[in-house]
């Protein structure tokens, strides 16, 4: 038994050497197996140098216990103490891999494979591994031999004899040798099949690229041909049996574990296609049916087993097709969608730990490199490498990637791959998740040389490298585009003009020559402005490319920059406030309306920043704030025209704010995802534009009255909002539907009052439509009594007399959305009191009135739909569109508003919710109508944002249609899905309308 003082000293030494459980370690050191070497400082130092000293010591004791006798045990210990190479290799493996420790325990003499290194063993190739597997004659012995070879690869890895690139290449070579051995075993078991066919095994993925992991599916494609005059069908069946047997040998699990799964799902038609095809069948498929990602996968194709000559013919036949993939019409869209799908399929709980597929992960590097290869490898054969790091080096040498960027990306990729390898090495399990357990993180950190605080250092380095990958992944495609048009330091490679044009085409730019001119204008020169632009543009170009119209985004950015280039805060805002640059990119490439509004006053860019400009960011301002600002501007103006010009300027700025907020909310940004509640987006836009219109009318009214009458108009005057205006549902292209009502002041005769009121209306309409840089505000009073033939302005008494004697049911329906918006508040309130009995008639509508409403609706559907328009895609008048939903809701309001206070609202969605709460409509039907109304409203808003002019149906132009789709949340290439979703939503709504409105 050890003395207490000695035990305390040993305990301290164990802690100092990195043991986390010194008590357990001390017991192991006191075991019979280690008794005569337990105090040897060499052993303790070597254990302390491993990734996990506790694991290494336990593995050593187990290995000693498994030796066939004392002599073998002493032989191992003596060699271990005397030979530093073996000590480092064996203990290094035992401290990094519990799985290889288990293998050594099952096969205790395999440690001898680590005793010596002959020169040829430093970096063994396929032939060396084939010799190591030569004695394997069945699946079990192949697995044992495979693990023995893996043991030597892991030893070189953990001792630093190989770097990550060499380590991955060795694993790929071992996989190649294993596939050959497995095929030989399968052929020996079925010599008749082997004699009948030629079978080539083509490695894909990481095995094909010479960059395999410790544990990974080995992706393959099989090519088969008949030998001589053999029957082709019989030969293919024989080849399929051989291929299947080979796959089982590698994939099946026994007491020795499995080697790895052989995955043939990258073959034509995937798992639904035949396992083995002839060369001509492969070529025919790729010429006619293959998708873009299949050509991307072929970048790494490499013959590895079976008939190598046939495999080389396969690669040679398909290589020309690979380098034409970037010319495919939807190349960029396809590649981007594939990357998005990968990210979207990561479970939310695992995103932050996903080393391979997550943001800033290994796939980002591989994806960016492969994309650049496909674009530029057509003309530059030097880029055609299946190995990521070799391809990255070639891209840098050719000037397609900046040298500094390539160096950083290379370093980050090596670190992340090393992490991945050490994670997999521990249990030899296929995983790309960084473990959450601190002990696991400690082992990984120590294995990578992080010894001061392994867990903290590992996480810090991991996040740093992931951040580098994320940043460079975004700019990798774009930085060289600037180098192509900017002056470079002597000796620096630059992207040729032709290569730059090719890259822009691949990114979706329709006019690459114009795009290069814009880049040159923005980024050339040695000024501070050009330097900041060169910093901003790589990321901005990526955001533009992620839109439906990259050309428009870049052109608009140049226009804004030209207008504000000398303004000191502009570029500083974009550089220093992360949200501002991305918001601007989204706004400038989303369509015509927002950029047109911005170009008229580019200083509104300030609204896009985190802190916002005048009024604070993109959040729409309330009615009270807007009215205060406009009335203050009116007071400062010298005359009515100046006052209304100022009011229209505020309106233009706030329209831009609302449009920008809508675009950012609909598209989302990297830091802020798109808003899930589309109804809230619609309500916010409708409310903001309606409040802005009301404030503008209030200011214009004040300016006109002050100009001609001072502060006292001879008649009380009120403006009543109608239609979408009264319902707080205005869109970007909506007119202001209104009624004008006045009431002479005491002592003023009616003619004088009427003349004054008509002059006010006439002047308001004129001033709000004067041609200027600001968009006009059109006032539409056609819903007044007698329509266009009736007087523009009536007294309250005249309205009362008309509605009492002449009012038609459609006028009562129109008054459902009447709400005072400007002018005399008391007069507006009394007008509402006057019309309430009309729009919410006591005891509801009679049968005649209901029939009349239905007749009017049917007539409108047949007469007002534009000629040639597709009714199913018309957002206003089509089946299930705005009109259907609104007339259904309004019928419920007129029938039940007298008894249900909640229905007495001018807002469609609010009234629909109230009808549901009153059980006048089922929750399911209410949801169906609400969804259709929101979608149709968003379509109208999208059309205006994209085209810059109002429209009720989807655009016919391909780019405009794609932009509408992006606004509605559909990725590029999914326009058909958008139209299907619209038809499906409106079809369901029409079914509800026919039941509730028409009584069908």
PDB file of N, CA and C in Angstrom, residues 857 861 875 878-886 888-889 912 921 924-936 981-998:
ATOM      1  N   UNK A 857     -73.709  42.361 -57.219  1.00  0.00           N
ATOM      2  CA  UNK A 857     -72.411  41.666 -57.153  1.00  0.00           C
ATOM      3  C   UNK A 857     -72.208  40.807 -58.408  1.00  0.00           C
ATOM      4  N   UNK A 861     -69.265  41.261 -61.337  1.00  0.00           N
ATOM      5  CA  UNK A 861     -68.347  40.189 -61.724  1.00  0.00           C
ATOM      6  C   UNK A 861     -68.325  40.001 -63.236  1.00  0.00           C
ATOM      7  N   UNK A 875     -56.994  39.723 -58.375  1.00  0.00           N
ATOM      8  CA  UNK A 875     -57.057  39.811 -56.912  1.00  0.00           C
ATOM      9  C   UNK A 875     -58.282  40.567 -56.410  1.00  0.00           C
ATOM     10  N   UNK A 878     -61.780  38.628 -59.056  1.00  0.00           N
ATOM     11  CA  UNK A 878     -61.799  37.198 -59.327  1.00  0.00           C
ATOM     12  C   UNK A 878     -62.460  36.401 -58.213  1.00  0.00           C
ATOM     13  N   UNK A 879     -62.797  35.136 -58.474  1.00  0.00           N
ATOM     14  CA  UNK A 879     -63.417  34.283 -57.447  1.00  0.00           C
ATOM     15  C   UNK A 879     -62.523  34.181 -56.215  1.00  0.00           C
ATOM     16  N   UNK A 880     -63.116  34.436 -55.053  1.00  0.00           N
ATOM     17  CA  UNK A 880     -62.367  34.368 -53.807  1.00  0.00           C
ATOM     18  C   UNK A 880     -61.460  35.548 -53.562  1.00  0.00           C
ATOM     19  N   UNK A 881     -61.573  36.598 -54.406  1.00  0.00           N
ATOM     20  CA  UNK A 881     -60.719  37.772 -54.262  1.00  0.00           C
ATOM     21  C   UNK A 881     -61.278  38.779 -53.266  1.00  0.00           C
ATOM     22  N   UNK A 882     -60.742  39.995 -53.327  1.00  0.00           N
ATOM     23  CA  UNK A 882     -61.113  41.033 -52.361  1.00  0.00           C
ATOM     24  C   UNK A 882     -62.605  41.321 -52.377  1.00  0.00           C
ATOM     25  N   UNK A 883     -63.175  41.476 -53.562  1.00  0.00           N
ATOM     26  CA  UNK A 883     -64.597  41.817 -53.668  1.00  0.00           C
ATOM     27  C   UNK A 883     -65.467  40.728 -53.045  1.00  0.00           C
ATOM     28  N   UNK A 884     -65.146  39.474 -53.326  1.00  0.00           N
ATOM     29  CA  UNK A 884     -65.924  38.375 -52.763  1.00  0.00           C
ATOM     30  C   UNK A 884     -65.935  38.430 -51.238  1.00  0.00           C
ATOM     31  N   UNK A 885     -64.768  38.589 -50.670  1.00  0.00           N
ATOM     32  CA  UNK A 885     -64.672  38.574 -49.201  1.00  0.00           C
ATOM     33  C   UNK A 885     -65.359  39.802 -48.616  1.00  0.00           C
ATOM     34  N   UNK A 886     -65.104  40.965 -49.198  1.00  0.00           N
ATOM     35  CA  UNK A 886     -65.647  42.201 -48.634  1.00  0.00           C
ATOM     36  C   UNK A 886     -67.173  42.250 -48.743  1.00  0.00           C
ATOM     37  N   UNK A 888     -69.180  39.747 -48.797  1.00  0.00           N
ATOM     38  CA  UNK A 888     -69.720  38.764 -47.855  1.00  0.00           C
ATOM     39  C   UNK A 888     -69.726  39.334 -46.445  1.00  0.00           C
ATOM     40  N   UNK A 889     -68.628  39.967 -46.055  1.00  0.00           N
ATOM     41  CA  UNK A 889     -68.545  40.566 -44.721  1.00  0.00           C
ATOM     42  C   UNK A 889     -69.546  41.708 -44.590  1.00  0.00           C
ATOM     43  N   UNK A 912     -64.863  40.752 -39.761  1.00  0.00           N
ATOM     44  CA  UNK A 912     -64.878  39.302 -39.945  1.00  0.00           C
ATOM     45  C   UNK A 912     -64.637  38.594 -38.605  1.00  0.00           C
ATOM     46  N   UNK A 921     -70.472  33.078 -38.382  1.00  0.00           N
ATOM     47  CA  UNK A 921     -69.656  32.355 -39.342  1.00  0.00           C
ATOM     48  C   UNK A 921     -68.735  31.447 -38.540  1.00  0.00           C
ATOM     49  N   UNK A 924     -63.518  28.199 -38.983  1.00  0.00           N
ATOM     50  CA  UNK A 924     -62.807  27.697 -40.162  1.00  0.00           C
ATOM     51  C   UNK A 924     -63.098  28.554 -41.389  1.00  0.00           C
ATOM     52  N   UNK A 925     -64.394  28.909 -41.585  1.00  0.00           N
ATOM     53  CA  UNK A 925     -64.751  29.736 -42.732  1.00  0.00           C
ATOM     54  C   UNK A 925     -64.168  31.144 -42.592  1.00  0.00           C
ATOM     55  N   UNK A 926     -64.190  31.666 -41.365  1.00  0.00           N
ATOM     56  CA  UNK A 926     -63.615  33.003 -41.138  1.00  0.00           C
ATOM     57  C   UNK A 926     -62.125  33.005 -41.463  1.00  0.00           C
ATOM     58  N   UNK A 927     -61.426  31.953 -41.049  1.00  0.00           N
ATOM     59  CA  UNK A 927     -59.989  31.863 -41.328  1.00  0.00           C
ATOM     60  C   UNK A 927     -59.736  31.766 -42.829  1.00  0.00           C
ATOM     61  N   UNK A 928     -60.596  31.028 -43.531  1.00  0.00           N
ATOM     62  CA  UNK A 928     -60.448  30.879 -44.982  1.00  0.00           C
ATOM     63  C   UNK A 928     -60.615  32.222 -45.686  1.00  0.00           C
ATOM     64  N   UNK A 929     -61.654  32.973 -45.296  1.00  0.00           N
ATOM     65  CA  UNK A 929     -61.878  34.291 -45.914  1.00  0.00           C
ATOM     66  C   UNK A 929     -60.759  35.261 -45.558  1.00  0.00           C
ATOM     67  N   UNK A 930     -60.328  35.233 -44.316  1.00  0.00           N
ATOM     68  CA  UNK A 930     -59.272  36.143 -43.876  1.00  0.00           C
ATOM     69  C   UNK A 930     -57.981  35.874 -44.640  1.00  0.00           C
ATOM     70  N   UNK A 931     -57.635  34.607 -44.781  1.00  0.00           N
ATOM     71  CA  UNK A 931     -56.402  34.234 -45.502  1.00  0.00           C
ATOM     72  C   UNK A 931     -56.460  34.710 -46.942  1.00  0.00           C
ATOM     73  N   UNK A 932     -57.587  34.510 -47.594  1.00  0.00           N
ATOM     74  CA  UNK A 932     -57.716  34.913 -48.994  1.00  0.00           C
ATOM     75  C   UNK A 932     -57.652  36.433 -49.133  1.00  0.00           C
ATOM     76  N   UNK A 933     -58.298  37.157 -48.211  1.00  0.00           N
ATOM     77  CA  UNK A 933     -58.295  38.625 -48.285  1.00  0.00           C
ATOM     78  C   UNK A 933     -56.891  39.163 -48.069  1.00  0.00           C
ATOM     79  N   UNK A 934     -56.193  38.624 -47.090  1.00  0.00           N
ATOM     80  CA  UNK A 934     -54.820  39.069 -46.813  1.00  0.00           C
ATOM     81  C   UNK A 934     -53.930  38.785 -48.015  1.00  0.00           C
ATOM     82  N   UNK A 935     -54.043  37.589 -48.590  1.00  0.00           N
ATOM     83  CA  UNK A 935     -53.197  37.235 -49.731  1.00  0.00           C
ATOM     84  C   UNK A 935     -53.496  38.129 -50.929  1.00  0.00           C
ATOM     85  N   UNK A 936     -54.750  38.353 -51.225  1.00  0.00           N
ATOM     86  CA  UNK A 936     -55.100  39.210 -52.368  1.00  0.00           C
ATOM     87  C   UNK A 936     -54.607  40.638 -52.147  1.00  0.00           C
ATOM     88  N   UNK A 981     -50.674  28.343 -54.962  1.00  0.00           N
ATOM     89  CA  UNK A 981     -51.114  28.691 -53.613  1.00  0.00           C
ATOM     90  C   UNK A 981     -52.216  29.746 -53.663  1.00  0.00           C
ATOM     91  N   UNK A 982     -52.073  30.721 -54.576  1.00  0.00           N
ATOM     92  CA  UNK A 982     -53.105  31.756 -54.703  1.00  0.00           C
ATOM     93  C   UNK A 982     -54.429  31.138 -55.172  1.00  0.00           C
ATOM     94  N   UNK A 983     -54.352  30.306 -56.201  1.00  0.00           N
ATOM     95  CA  UNK A 983     -55.589  29.679 -56.709  1.00  0.00           C
ATOM     96  C   UNK A 983     -56.241  28.816 -55.625  1.00  0.00           C
ATOM     97  N   UNK A 984     -55.408  28.102 -54.868  1.00  0.00           N
ATOM     98  CA  UNK A 984     -55.938  27.225 -53.825  1.00  0.00           C
ATOM     99  C   UNK A 984     -56.627  28.042 -52.735  1.00  0.00           C
ATOM    100  N   UNK A 985     -56.027  29.134 -52.322  1.00  0.00           N
ATOM    101  CA  UNK A 985     -56.607  29.969 -51.270  1.00  0.00           C
ATOM    102  C   UNK A 985     -57.913  30.608 -51.724  1.00  0.00           C
ATOM    103  N   UNK A 986     -57.913  31.175 -52.923  1.00  0.00           N
ATOM    104  CA  UNK A 986     -59.132  31.855 -53.407  1.00  0.00           C
ATOM    105  C   UNK A 986     -60.226  30.853 -53.755  1.00  0.00           C
ATOM    106  N   UNK A 987     -59.837  29.649 -54.189  1.00  0.00           N
ATOM    107  CA  UNK A 987     -60.857  28.623 -54.472  1.00  0.00           C
ATOM    108  C   UNK A 987     -61.603  28.240 -53.192  1.00  0.00           C
ATOM    109  N   UNK A 988     -60.873  28.074 -52.113  1.00  0.00           N
ATOM    110  CA  UNK A 988     -61.520  27.745 -50.834  1.00  0.00           C
ATOM    111  C   UNK A 988     -62.397  28.902 -50.372  1.00  0.00           C
ATOM    112  N   UNK A 989     -61.907  30.141 -50.570  1.00  0.00           N
ATOM    113  CA  UNK A 989     -62.696  31.302 -50.154  1.00  0.00           C
ATOM    114  C   UNK A 989     -63.978  31.413 -50.967  1.00  0.00           C
ATOM    115  N   UNK A 990     -63.901  31.131 -52.269  1.00  0.00           N
ATOM    116  CA  UNK A 990     -65.092  31.225 -53.122  1.00  0.00           C
ATOM    117  C   UNK A 990     -66.168  30.235 -52.669  1.00  0.00           C
ATOM    118  N   UNK A 991     -65.727  29.069 -52.225  1.00  0.00           N
ATOM    119  CA  UNK A 991     -66.687  28.080 -51.727  1.00  0.00           C
ATOM    120  C   UNK A 991     -67.456  28.635 -50.533  1.00  0.00           C
ATOM    121  N   UNK A 992     -66.745  29.317 -49.641  1.00  0.00           N
ATOM    122  CA  UNK A 992     -67.402  29.921 -48.471  1.00  0.00           C
ATOM    123  C   UNK A 992     -68.320  31.048 -48.911  1.00  0.00           C
ATOM    124  N   UNK A 993     -67.880  31.872 -49.873  1.00  0.00           N
ATOM    125  CA  UNK A 993     -68.690  32.995 -50.358  1.00  0.00           C
ATOM    126  C   UNK A 993     -69.986  32.496 -50.979  1.00  0.00           C
ATOM    127  N   UNK A 994     -69.910  31.453 -51.778  1.00  0.00           N
ATOM    128  CA  UNK A 994     -71.116  30.943 -52.419  1.00  0.00           C
ATOM    129  C   UNK A 994     -72.133  30.453 -51.393  1.00  0.00           C
ATOM    130  N   UNK A 995     -71.634  29.941 -50.277  1.00  0.00           N
ATOM    131  CA  UNK A 995     -72.548  29.465 -49.231  1.00  0.00           C
ATOM    132  C   UNK A 995     -73.117  30.630 -48.430  1.00  0.00           C
ATOM    133  N   UNK A 996     -72.252  31.548 -47.994  1.00  0.00           N
ATOM    134  CA  UNK A 996     -72.687  32.620 -47.089  1.00  0.00           C
ATOM    135  C   UNK A 996     -73.338  33.786 -47.835  1.00  0.00           C
ATOM    136  N   UNK A 997     -72.774  34.162 -48.989  1.00  0.00           N
ATOM    137  CA  UNK A 997     -73.278  35.351 -49.686  1.00  0.00           C
ATOM    138  C   UNK A 997     -74.427  34.996 -50.622  1.00  0.00           C
ATOM    139  N   UNK A 998     -74.220  33.968 -51.434  1.00  0.00           N
ATOM    140  CA  UNK A 998     -75.241  33.615 -52.417  1.00  0.00           C
ATOM    141  C   UNK A 998     -76.251  32.616 -51.884  1.00  0.00           C
TER     142      UNK A 998
END
